[in-house]
């Protein structure tokens, strides 16, 4: 689009555009502070920005709106329609209809926002947002891991798994560490793809500082996502151009230097180092599995788990969970909720059971698993429809193009891994990252090969 036909982009200079994008991305995940409750649901300030952005985008795209509407309708109208139908046939239609409308608004608003700005401004705003988030998390760990929220910029979650007192895991302004870790991990993964060439310095900083933040967040969701992405990344990058490989090596080198400095700052305190090490054990795979081993063994005896018993089990567990029943642990409660969600799906396979109305809120969560949440509330038809929407968007959004496979991997790993441990599928920050990644993938696919190589080689270009 030429400047004469794109007045919105011409009005916004790069600096203000980057700041506006960074603000919107940051507010999109800031649940605990930057929002308000209306009619029993949380409304983020980012939603207000997205409504304004949607209006501006609709006005700008008024001559070519049909193509965008067709793309979104083919991909996502089936899911919204089926989920709404499941709400209408449920005992309490209102919560389900509100949730469907909430999802539709976030989906379309994020789509419009990520196509309203110049790609370079959008990328700089996105990586600037997550660089700030990573900096807050590292700072809060250094000052508040032992000191508590009063020594933090954001919020901290109390944890008593390690002996010696309560520790506070920072999670900035997200609901809890898992949500902060999932959002940051996706941004971290996108920073090492070719999207990073649009803002090389910021992307390198996010890779380095973000990695340290993910380590000290001690979120198993974030750890598992990063592990899966790193293991599969060489396959996604197989056959990439030499310029991309050179850029990747420079990127990793710069990120490693930033990570080393950030890790030294975060663990400068001997007390922080000692207590961090003490907490890693209870949060590790061994103790996590042992806490819920009897519960899993009763549900899935085919696994043949050899659970510890009696005194051996007590010695293997942390002080906090030593005398608790498996279902009483944090992990056990999640497993129990997942089992209940599976039973809900069995009771109403095709259309689900609708969204539950809570006692103190309009929408009651189902389980800490988005896939089971959708299946329980909307049935297998809704599950199939959301898979169709994701696949359609990835394909038509050029994420499956050969040079964009790392972008597709980052997104697919998010839905395959992070959605197993989160809840609330309309959540805004994930859809802003989703459409950001696809907007940048489409931009990369439209660039001539020589232009892409020139971008990749400009490691000293301003960000």
Short mmCIF file of C-alpha atoms in Angstrom, two decimals:
data_model
loop_
_atom_site.label_atom_id
_atom_site.label_comp_id
_atom_site.label_asym_id
_atom_site.label_seq_id
_atom_site.Cartn_x
_atom_site.Cartn_y
_atom_site.Cartn_z
CA UNK A 1 0.00 0.00 0.00
CA UNK A 2 1.42 3.36 -1.00
CA UNK A 3 1.73 6.19 1.54
CA UNK A 4 -1.08 8.10 -0.16
CA UNK A 5 -3.44 5.16 0.42
CA UNK A 6 -2.09 4.39 3.88
CA UNK A 7 -2.53 7.60 5.89
CA UNK A 8 -2.44 5.80 9.24
CA UNK A 9 1.10 4.53 8.75
CA UNK A 10 2.24 7.85 7.32
CA UNK A 11 0.80 9.73 10.30
CA UNK A 12 2.62 7.57 12.84
CA UNK A 13 6.38 8.12 12.89
CA UNK A 14 8.44 4.99 13.68
CA UNK A 15 9.17 6.03 17.27
CA UNK A 16 5.57 6.60 18.41
CA UNK A 17 4.42 3.54 16.43
CA UNK A 18 6.96 1.31 18.20
CA UNK A 19 5.97 2.70 21.60
CA UNK A 20 2.28 2.19 20.87
CA UNK A 21 2.85 -1.39 19.72
CA UNK A 22 5.02 -2.20 22.75
CA UNK A 23 2.36 -0.76 25.07
CA UNK A 24 -0.41 -2.82 23.51
CA UNK A 25 1.58 -6.06 23.62
CA UNK A 26 2.57 -5.44 27.23
CA UNK A 27 -0.95 -4.61 28.38
CA UNK A 28 -2.26 -7.66 26.52
CA UNK A 29 -0.74 -9.94 29.16
CA UNK A 30 -0.93 -7.68 32.21
CA UNK A 31 -3.93 -9.24 33.91
CA UNK A 32 -3.41 -8.24 37.53
CA UNK A 33 -3.11 -4.48 37.31
CA UNK A 34 -3.90 -2.93 33.95
CA UNK A 35 -7.57 -3.78 33.62
CA UNK A 36 -10.96 -3.70 35.29
CA UNK A 37 -13.93 -6.00 35.85
CA UNK A 38 -17.16 -5.51 33.93
CA UNK A 39 -20.19 -7.82 34.08
CA UNK A 40 -18.16 -10.52 35.81
CA UNK A 41 -15.25 -10.64 33.34
CA UNK A 42 -11.84 -8.98 33.24
CA UNK A 43 -11.37 -6.26 30.63
CA UNK A 44 -7.76 -5.31 29.92
CA UNK A 45 -6.78 -1.81 28.91
CA UNK A 46 -5.24 -3.50 25.88
CA UNK A 47 -8.78 -4.37 24.74
CA UNK A 48 -9.58 -0.66 24.55
CA UNK A 49 -6.50 -0.04 22.41
CA UNK A 50 -7.42 -2.95 20.16
CA UNK A 51 -10.94 -1.62 19.65
CA UNK A 52 -9.47 1.71 18.50
CA UNK A 53 -6.98 -0.13 16.32
CA UNK A 54 -9.74 -2.28 14.85
CA UNK A 55 -11.76 0.82 13.94
CA UNK A 56 -8.73 2.43 12.29
CA UNK A 57 -7.90 -0.75 10.41
CA UNK A 58 -11.49 -1.22 9.17
CA UNK A 59 -11.48 2.33 7.85
CA UNK A 60 -8.13 1.87 6.12
CA UNK A 61 -9.02 -1.52 4.63
CA UNK A 62 -12.58 -0.59 3.63
CA UNK A 63 -11.87 -1.22 -0.07
CA UNK A 64 -10.20 -4.60 0.48
CA UNK A 65 -12.00 -5.78 3.56
CA UNK A 66 -13.69 -8.71 1.81
CA UNK A 67 -10.45 -10.68 1.50
CA UNK A 68 -9.64 -10.31 5.21
CA UNK A 69 -13.21 -11.17 6.19
CA UNK A 70 -13.12 -14.27 3.99
CA UNK A 71 -9.83 -15.42 5.51
CA UNK A 72 -11.07 -15.02 9.09
CA UNK A 73 -14.51 -16.47 8.35
CA UNK A 74 -13.20 -19.61 6.68
CA UNK A 75 -10.72 -20.20 9.47
CA UNK A 76 -12.58 -19.22 12.62
CA UNK A 77 -16.32 -18.86 11.98
CA UNK A 78 -16.82 -22.65 12.35
CA UNK A 79 -15.32 -22.66 15.85
CA UNK A 80 -17.18 -19.54 17.02
CA UNK A 81 -20.46 -20.88 15.61
CA UNK A 82 -20.08 -24.36 17.12
CA UNK A 83 -18.98 -23.05 20.51
CA UNK A 84 -21.92 -20.63 20.52
CA UNK A 85 -24.27 -23.48 19.58
CA UNK A 86 -22.97 -25.55 22.50
CA UNK A 87 -23.68 -22.56 24.76
CA UNK A 88 -27.22 -22.18 23.44
CA UNK A 89 -28.11 -25.82 24.14
CA UNK A 90 -26.48 -25.78 27.60
CA UNK A 91 -28.38 -25.14 30.86
CA UNK A 92 -26.80 -21.67 31.19
CA UNK A 93 -26.23 -20.06 27.75
CA UNK A 94 -24.98 -16.62 28.87
CA UNK A 95 -21.45 -17.55 30.06
CA UNK A 96 -20.75 -19.52 26.86
CA UNK A 97 -22.03 -16.77 24.58
CA UNK A 98 -19.96 -14.19 26.45
CA UNK A 99 -16.88 -16.39 26.17
CA UNK A 100 -17.42 -16.87 22.42
CA UNK A 101 -17.84 -13.11 21.93
CA UNK A 102 -14.77 -12.46 24.13
CA UNK A 103 -12.72 -14.82 21.96
CA UNK A 104 -14.02 -13.32 18.71
CA UNK A 105 -13.22 -9.77 19.82
CA UNK A 106 -9.69 -10.70 20.92
CA UNK A 107 -9.06 -12.74 17.78
CA UNK A 108 -10.23 -10.09 15.32
CA UNK A 109 -8.80 -7.19 17.34
CA UNK A 110 -5.36 -8.79 17.52
CA UNK A 111 -5.50 -9.64 13.80
CA UNK A 112 -6.31 -6.03 12.88
CA UNK A 113 -3.70 -4.58 15.24
CA UNK A 114 -0.91 -6.70 13.78
CA UNK A 115 -1.75 -5.49 10.27
CA UNK A 116 -2.18 -1.84 11.11
CA UNK A 117 1.52 -0.98 11.51
CA UNK A 118 4.68 -1.23 9.45
CA UNK A 119 6.28 -4.68 9.94
CA UNK A 120 9.52 -3.22 11.32
CA UNK A 121 7.64 -1.05 13.86
CA UNK A 122 5.48 -4.00 14.86
CA UNK A 123 8.52 -6.24 15.39
CA UNK A 124 10.38 -3.61 17.39
CA UNK A 125 7.35 -2.99 19.57
CA UNK A 126 6.84 -6.72 20.16
CA UNK A 127 10.42 -7.46 21.13
CA UNK A 128 10.67 -4.26 23.19
CA UNK A 129 7.61 -5.39 25.17
CA UNK A 130 9.11 -8.77 26.02
CA UNK A 131 12.52 -7.30 26.72
CA UNK A 132 10.86 -5.10 29.36
CA UNK A 133 8.97 -8.11 30.75
CA UNK A 134 12.19 -10.15 30.98
CA UNK A 135 13.99 -7.26 32.68
CA UNK A 136 11.19 -6.94 35.26
CA UNK A 137 11.30 -10.67 36.01
CA UNK A 138 15.09 -10.78 36.41
CA UNK A 139 15.08 -7.65 38.58
CA UNK A 140 12.24 -8.95 40.75
CA UNK A 141 14.01 -12.26 41.23
CA UNK A 142 17.20 -10.50 42.32
CA UNK A 143 15.38 -8.27 44.81
CA UNK A 144 12.27 -10.18 45.82
CA UNK A 145 12.87 -13.94 45.54
CA UNK A 146 13.45 -13.94 49.29
CA UNK A 147 12.30 -10.40 50.12
CA UNK A 148 8.75 -10.83 48.80
CA UNK A 149 6.43 -8.69 46.64
CA UNK A 150 7.22 -5.53 48.61
CA UNK A 151 10.69 -5.67 47.03
CA UNK A 152 9.35 -6.30 43.52
CA UNK A 153 8.17 -4.17 40.64
CA UNK A 154 5.47 -6.70 39.83
CA UNK A 155 3.94 -9.61 41.70
CA UNK A 156 5.35 -12.77 43.27
CA UNK A 157 3.77 -16.16 43.91
CA UNK A 158 4.53 -17.67 47.34
CA UNK A 159 6.12 -21.10 47.31
CA UNK A 160 6.92 -23.23 50.35
CA UNK A 161 8.28 -26.34 48.59
CA UNK A 162 11.85 -25.66 49.76
CA UNK A 163 12.62 -25.77 53.46
CA UNK A 164 13.66 -22.59 55.23
CA UNK A 165 10.68 -20.33 54.60
CA UNK A 166 8.51 -18.98 51.81
CA UNK A 167 10.09 -18.06 48.49
CA UNK A 168 8.47 -15.72 45.98
CA UNK A 169 8.49 -16.60 42.29
CA UNK A 170 8.16 -13.40 40.22
CA UNK A 171 5.51 -13.24 37.52
CA UNK A 172 5.35 -9.48 36.80
CA UNK A 173 1.72 -8.57 36.03
CA UNK A 174 0.53 -11.95 34.73
CA UNK A 175 -1.81 -14.18 36.73
CA UNK A 176 0.94 -16.57 37.79
CA UNK A 177 4.42 -17.76 36.69
CA UNK A 178 3.05 -20.26 34.14
CA UNK A 179 1.27 -17.52 32.17
CA UNK A 180 4.29 -15.22 32.25
CA UNK A 181 6.56 -18.10 31.21
CA UNK A 182 4.31 -19.23 28.35
CA UNK A 183 4.05 -15.71 26.91
CA UNK A 184 7.77 -15.01 27.27
CA UNK A 185 8.77 -18.42 25.94
CA UNK A 186 6.80 -17.87 22.73
CA UNK A 187 8.41 -14.44 22.26
CA UNK A 188 11.80 -16.01 23.02
CA UNK A 189 11.26 -18.65 20.34
CA UNK A 190 10.12 -16.08 17.77
CA UNK A 191 13.21 -13.97 18.50
CA UNK A 192 15.49 -16.69 17.11
CA UNK A 193 13.50 -17.10 13.88
CA UNK A 194 13.89 -14.87 10.84
CA UNK A 195 11.39 -12.47 12.46
CA UNK A 196 14.32 -11.30 14.59
CA UNK A 197 15.99 -9.81 11.50
CA UNK A 198 13.38 -7.03 11.55
CA UNK A 199 14.74 -5.83 14.91
CA UNK A 200 18.11 -7.58 15.34
CA UNK A 201 19.40 -5.86 18.47
CA UNK A 202 16.13 -6.16 20.34
CA UNK A 203 15.71 -9.77 19.25
CA UNK A 204 19.21 -10.69 20.47
CA UNK A 205 18.49 -9.00 23.81
CA UNK A 206 15.19 -10.89 24.18
CA UNK A 207 16.93 -14.18 23.41
CA UNK A 208 19.62 -13.58 26.03
CA UNK A 209 17.72 -11.85 28.83
CA UNK A 210 14.55 -13.83 28.13
CA UNK A 211 16.38 -17.12 28.56
CA UNK A 212 17.59 -16.10 32.01
CA UNK A 213 14.09 -14.93 32.94
CA UNK A 214 12.66 -18.29 31.85
CA UNK A 215 15.21 -20.15 33.95
CA UNK A 216 14.55 -18.22 37.15
CA UNK A 217 10.76 -18.22 36.66
CA UNK A 218 10.96 -21.95 37.47
CA UNK A 219 7.85 -22.65 35.42
CA UNK A 220 7.82 -26.20 34.14
CA UNK A 221 5.54 -25.06 31.31
CA UNK A 222 8.19 -22.63 30.09
CA UNK A 223 11.02 -25.11 30.56
CA UNK A 224 9.23 -27.85 28.60
CA UNK A 225 8.24 -25.50 25.76
CA UNK A 226 11.80 -24.23 25.34
CA UNK A 227 13.19 -27.78 25.44
CA UNK A 228 10.79 -28.98 22.73
CA UNK A 229 11.47 -25.95 20.54
CA UNK A 230 15.26 -26.21 20.84
CA UNK A 231 15.25 -29.96 20.09
CA UNK A 232 13.07 -29.55 16.99
CA UNK A 233 14.58 -26.29 15.70
CA UNK A 234 17.41 -27.94 13.69
CA UNK A 235 14.81 -29.93 11.73
CA UNK A 236 12.77 -26.79 11.03
CA UNK A 237 15.90 -24.94 9.92
CA UNK A 238 17.26 -27.73 7.73
CA UNK A 239 18.23 -26.44 4.30
CA UNK A 240 18.09 -22.78 5.32
CA UNK A 241 20.10 -20.21 3.40
CA UNK A 242 23.70 -19.53 4.39
CA UNK A 243 22.81 -15.95 5.29
CA UNK A 244 20.26 -17.27 7.79
CA UNK A 245 22.80 -19.62 9.35
CA UNK A 246 25.34 -16.81 9.72
CA UNK A 247 22.71 -14.57 11.27
CA UNK A 248 21.74 -17.33 13.68
CA UNK A 249 25.35 -17.78 14.85
CA UNK A 250 25.77 -14.05 15.46
CA UNK A 251 22.42 -13.97 17.21
CA UNK A 252 23.31 -16.83 19.55
CA UNK A 253 26.71 -15.35 20.33
CA UNK A 254 25.30 -11.97 21.30
CA UNK A 255 22.46 -13.55 23.27
CA UNK A 256 24.88 -15.78 25.19
CA UNK A 257 26.87 -12.74 26.32
CA UNK A 258 23.70 -10.96 27.51
CA UNK A 259 22.50 -14.11 29.27
CA UNK A 260 25.79 -14.54 31.13
CA UNK A 261 25.63 -10.98 32.49
CA UNK A 262 21.94 -11.26 33.43
CA UNK A 263 22.43 -14.60 35.16
CA UNK A 264 25.33 -13.20 37.16
CA UNK A 265 23.15 -10.29 38.30
CA UNK A 266 20.16 -12.50 39.14
CA UNK A 267 22.23 -14.95 41.20
CA UNK A 268 24.66 -12.44 42.69
CA UNK A 269 23.12 -12.94 46.11
CA UNK A 270 24.44 -16.12 47.84
CA UNK A 271 21.06 -16.54 49.52
CA UNK A 272 19.28 -16.38 46.15
CA UNK A 273 21.65 -18.99 44.71
CA UNK A 274 21.19 -21.32 47.66
CA UNK A 275 17.41 -21.07 47.78
CA UNK A 276 17.06 -21.26 43.98
CA UNK A 277 19.00 -24.52 43.99
CA UNK A 278 16.87 -25.79 46.86
CA UNK A 279 13.65 -25.05 44.96
CA UNK A 280 14.78 -26.62 41.68
CA UNK A 281 14.64 -30.09 43.25
CA UNK A 282 10.97 -30.05 44.30
CA UNK A 283 10.00 -28.50 40.96
CA UNK A 284 12.01 -31.05 38.99
CA UNK A 285 10.53 -33.95 37.03
CA UNK A 286 11.38 -36.58 39.66
CA UNK A 287 9.58 -35.09 42.65
CA UNK A 288 6.76 -33.72 40.50
CA UNK A 289 5.99 -37.18 39.17
CA UNK A 290 6.31 -38.81 42.58
CA UNK A 291 3.80 -36.38 44.12
CA UNK A 292 1.08 -37.59 41.74
CA UNK A 293 2.39 -41.07 40.93
CA UNK A 294 -0.28 -43.00 42.91
CA UNK A 295 -3.03 -40.91 41.32
CA UNK A 296 -1.71 -41.49 37.80
CA UNK A 297 -1.23 -45.18 38.51
CA UNK A 298 -4.87 -45.54 39.57
CA UNK A 299 -6.12 -43.77 36.44
CA UNK A 300 -3.64 -45.23 33.92
CA UNK A 301 -2.46 -48.58 35.27
CA UNK A 302 -1.27 -49.48 31.78
CA UNK A 303 1.73 -47.18 32.36
CA UNK A 304 3.04 -49.59 34.98
CA UNK A 305 4.40 -46.86 37.23
CA UNK A 306 6.46 -48.07 40.16
CA UNK A 307 5.44 -45.55 42.80
CA UNK A 308 7.32 -45.28 46.05
CA UNK A 309 5.41 -46.20 49.17
CA UNK A 310 5.56 -45.56 52.90
CA UNK A 311 8.72 -44.08 54.33
CA UNK A 312 10.52 -44.20 51.00
CA UNK A 313 7.90 -41.90 49.48
CA UNK A 314 8.03 -39.52 52.46
CA UNK A 315 11.81 -39.19 52.15
CA UNK A 316 11.57 -38.51 48.41
CA UNK A 317 9.13 -35.61 48.77
CA UNK A 318 9.52 -32.06 49.99
CA UNK A 319 8.42 -31.02 53.48
CA UNK A 320 5.28 -29.27 52.22
CA UNK A 321 3.85 -32.31 50.40
CA UNK A 322 5.32 -35.14 52.47
CA UNK A 323 2.11 -35.95 54.34
CA UNK A 324 -0.37 -34.83 51.68
CA UNK A 325 -2.45 -37.18 49.59
CA UNK A 326 -1.61 -37.06 45.86
CA UNK A 327 -4.93 -35.37 45.03
CA UNK A 328 -4.20 -32.63 47.60
CA UNK A 329 -0.98 -31.47 45.90
CA UNK A 330 -0.97 -28.67 43.34
CA UNK A 331 -0.18 -31.12 40.55
CA UNK A 332 -2.77 -33.57 41.87
CA UNK A 333 -5.49 -30.95 41.76
CA UNK A 334 -4.63 -30.28 38.13
CA UNK A 335 -4.74 -33.97 37.29
CA UNK A 336 -8.09 -34.35 39.08
CA UNK A 337 -9.53 -31.39 37.16
CA UNK A 338 -8.27 -32.94 33.90
CA UNK A 339 -9.91 -36.27 34.76
CA UNK A 340 -13.19 -34.48 35.50
CA UNK A 341 -12.93 -32.63 32.16
CA UNK A 342 -12.46 -35.92 30.30
CA UNK A 343 -15.56 -37.27 32.03
CA UNK A 344 -17.44 -34.13 30.97
CA UNK A 345 -16.44 -34.78 27.34
CA UNK A 346 -17.68 -38.36 27.59
CA UNK A 347 -21.06 -37.18 28.89
CA UNK A 348 -21.58 -34.88 25.90
CA UNK A 349 -19.16 -35.83 23.15
CA UNK A 350 -20.19 -33.65 20.23
CA UNK A 351 -21.37 -30.34 21.71
CA UNK A 352 -19.92 -30.42 25.20
CA UNK A 353 -21.57 -29.15 28.36
CA UNK A 354 -21.38 -25.39 27.89
CA UNK A 355 -19.52 -22.90 30.08
CA UNK A 356 -20.13 -23.06 33.81
CA UNK A 357 -21.27 -19.98 35.65
CA UNK A 358 -19.20 -19.33 38.77
CA UNK A 359 -20.38 -18.17 42.15
CA UNK A 360 -18.30 -15.00 42.16
CA UNK A 361 -17.65 -14.63 38.43
CA UNK A 362 -19.55 -15.14 35.23
CA UNK A 363 -17.22 -17.82 33.79
CA UNK A 364 -15.89 -20.68 35.93
CA UNK A 365 -12.61 -22.29 34.75
CA UNK A 366 -12.69 -25.99 33.88
CA UNK A 367 -9.14 -27.35 33.96
CA UNK A 368 -5.59 -26.12 33.52
CA UNK A 369 -5.57 -27.54 30.00
CA UNK A 370 -6.95 -25.48 27.14
CA UNK A 371 -7.64 -28.50 24.94
CA UNK A 372 -9.73 -30.15 27.66
CA UNK A 373 -11.39 -26.81 28.39
CA UNK A 374 -12.57 -26.53 24.79
CA UNK A 375 -13.59 -30.19 24.66
CA UNK A 376 -15.50 -30.03 27.92
CA UNK A 377 -17.31 -26.78 27.11
CA UNK A 378 -17.74 -27.14 23.35
CA UNK A 379 -17.32 -30.84 22.61
CA UNK A 380 -15.27 -32.62 19.98
CA UNK A 381 -16.86 -30.54 17.21
CA UNK A 382 -15.40 -27.37 18.76
CA UNK A 383 -12.05 -29.11 19.24
CA UNK A 384 -11.96 -30.07 15.58
CA UNK A 385 -12.98 -26.55 14.57
CA UNK A 386 -10.20 -24.89 16.57
CA UNK A 387 -7.67 -27.28 15.01
CA UNK A 388 -9.03 -26.29 11.61
CA UNK A 389 -8.72 -22.60 12.47
CA UNK A 390 -5.10 -22.98 13.59
CA UNK A 391 -4.16 -25.07 10.56
CA UNK A 392 -5.89 -22.75 8.10
CA UNK A 393 -4.25 -19.69 9.63
CA UNK A 394 -0.78 -21.25 9.56
CA UNK A 395 -1.18 -22.34 5.95
CA UNK A 396 -2.75 -19.19 4.53
CA UNK A 397 -0.53 -17.01 6.73
CA UNK A 398 2.59 -18.41 5.01
CA UNK A 399 3.99 -19.91 8.23
CA UNK A 400 4.39 -23.26 6.48
CA UNK A 401 6.51 -21.80 3.68
CA UNK A 402 10.00 -23.42 3.62
CA UNK A 403 11.85 -20.37 4.96
CA UNK A 404 9.21 -19.80 7.68
CA UNK A 405 9.18 -23.27 9.23
CA UNK A 406 10.87 -22.11 12.43
CA UNK A 407 7.99 -19.63 12.90
CA UNK A 408 5.48 -22.45 12.41
CA UNK A 409 7.42 -24.58 14.90
CA UNK A 410 7.31 -21.83 17.54
CA UNK A 411 3.52 -21.54 17.18
CA UNK A 412 2.78 -25.28 16.94
CA UNK A 413 4.98 -26.03 19.97
CA UNK A 414 3.09 -23.38 21.93
CA UNK A 415 -0.30 -24.94 21.25
CA UNK A 416 1.02 -28.49 21.68
CA UNK A 417 2.91 -27.83 24.94
CA UNK A 418 1.73 -24.66 26.68
CA UNK A 419 -1.97 -25.36 26.06
CA UNK A 420 -1.57 -28.58 28.05
CA UNK A 421 -0.93 -26.53 31.22
CA UNK A 422 -2.88 -23.28 30.79
CA UNK A 423 -6.55 -22.36 30.64
CA UNK A 424 -8.87 -19.74 29.12
CA UNK A 425 -8.55 -20.00 25.34
CA UNK A 426 -9.71 -16.39 24.66
CA UNK A 427 -6.65 -15.09 26.55
CA UNK A 428 -5.45 -12.01 24.65
CA UNK A 429 -1.65 -12.10 24.78
CA UNK A 430 -1.42 -15.47 23.02
CA UNK A 431 -3.56 -14.31 20.09
CA UNK A 432 -1.57 -11.09 19.78
CA UNK A 433 1.61 -13.18 19.53
CA UNK A 434 -0.10 -15.58 17.12
CA UNK A 435 -1.18 -12.91 14.66
CA UNK A 436 2.10 -11.03 15.10
CA UNK A 437 4.02 -14.14 14.05
CA UNK A 438 1.75 -14.74 11.05
CA UNK A 439 1.87 -11.09 9.96
CA UNK A 440 5.67 -11.26 10.01
CA UNK A 441 5.65 -14.63 8.22
CA UNK A 442 3.50 -13.16 5.44
CA UNK A 443 5.83 -10.17 5.23
CA UNK A 444 8.86 -12.47 4.93
CA UNK A 445 7.13 -14.52 2.23
CA UNK A 446 6.41 -11.35 0.23
CA UNK A 447 10.00 -10.10 0.38
CA UNK A 448 12.30 -10.91 -2.55
CA UNK A 449 15.05 -13.41 -1.55
CA UNK A 450 17.83 -10.84 -2.01
CA UNK A 451 16.01 -8.41 0.29
CA UNK A 452 15.76 -11.08 2.99
CA UNK A 453 19.49 -11.77 2.75
CA UNK A 454 20.26 -8.06 3.05
CA UNK A 455 18.07 -7.79 6.16
CA UNK A 456 19.74 -10.85 7.70
CA UNK A 457 23.22 -9.45 7.17
CA UNK A 458 22.49 -6.07 8.80
CA UNK A 459 23.41 -7.06 12.31
CA UNK A 460 24.32 -3.48 13.13
CA UNK A 461 21.13 -1.89 11.84
CA UNK A 462 19.22 0.20 14.41
CA UNK A 463 16.40 -1.46 16.35
#
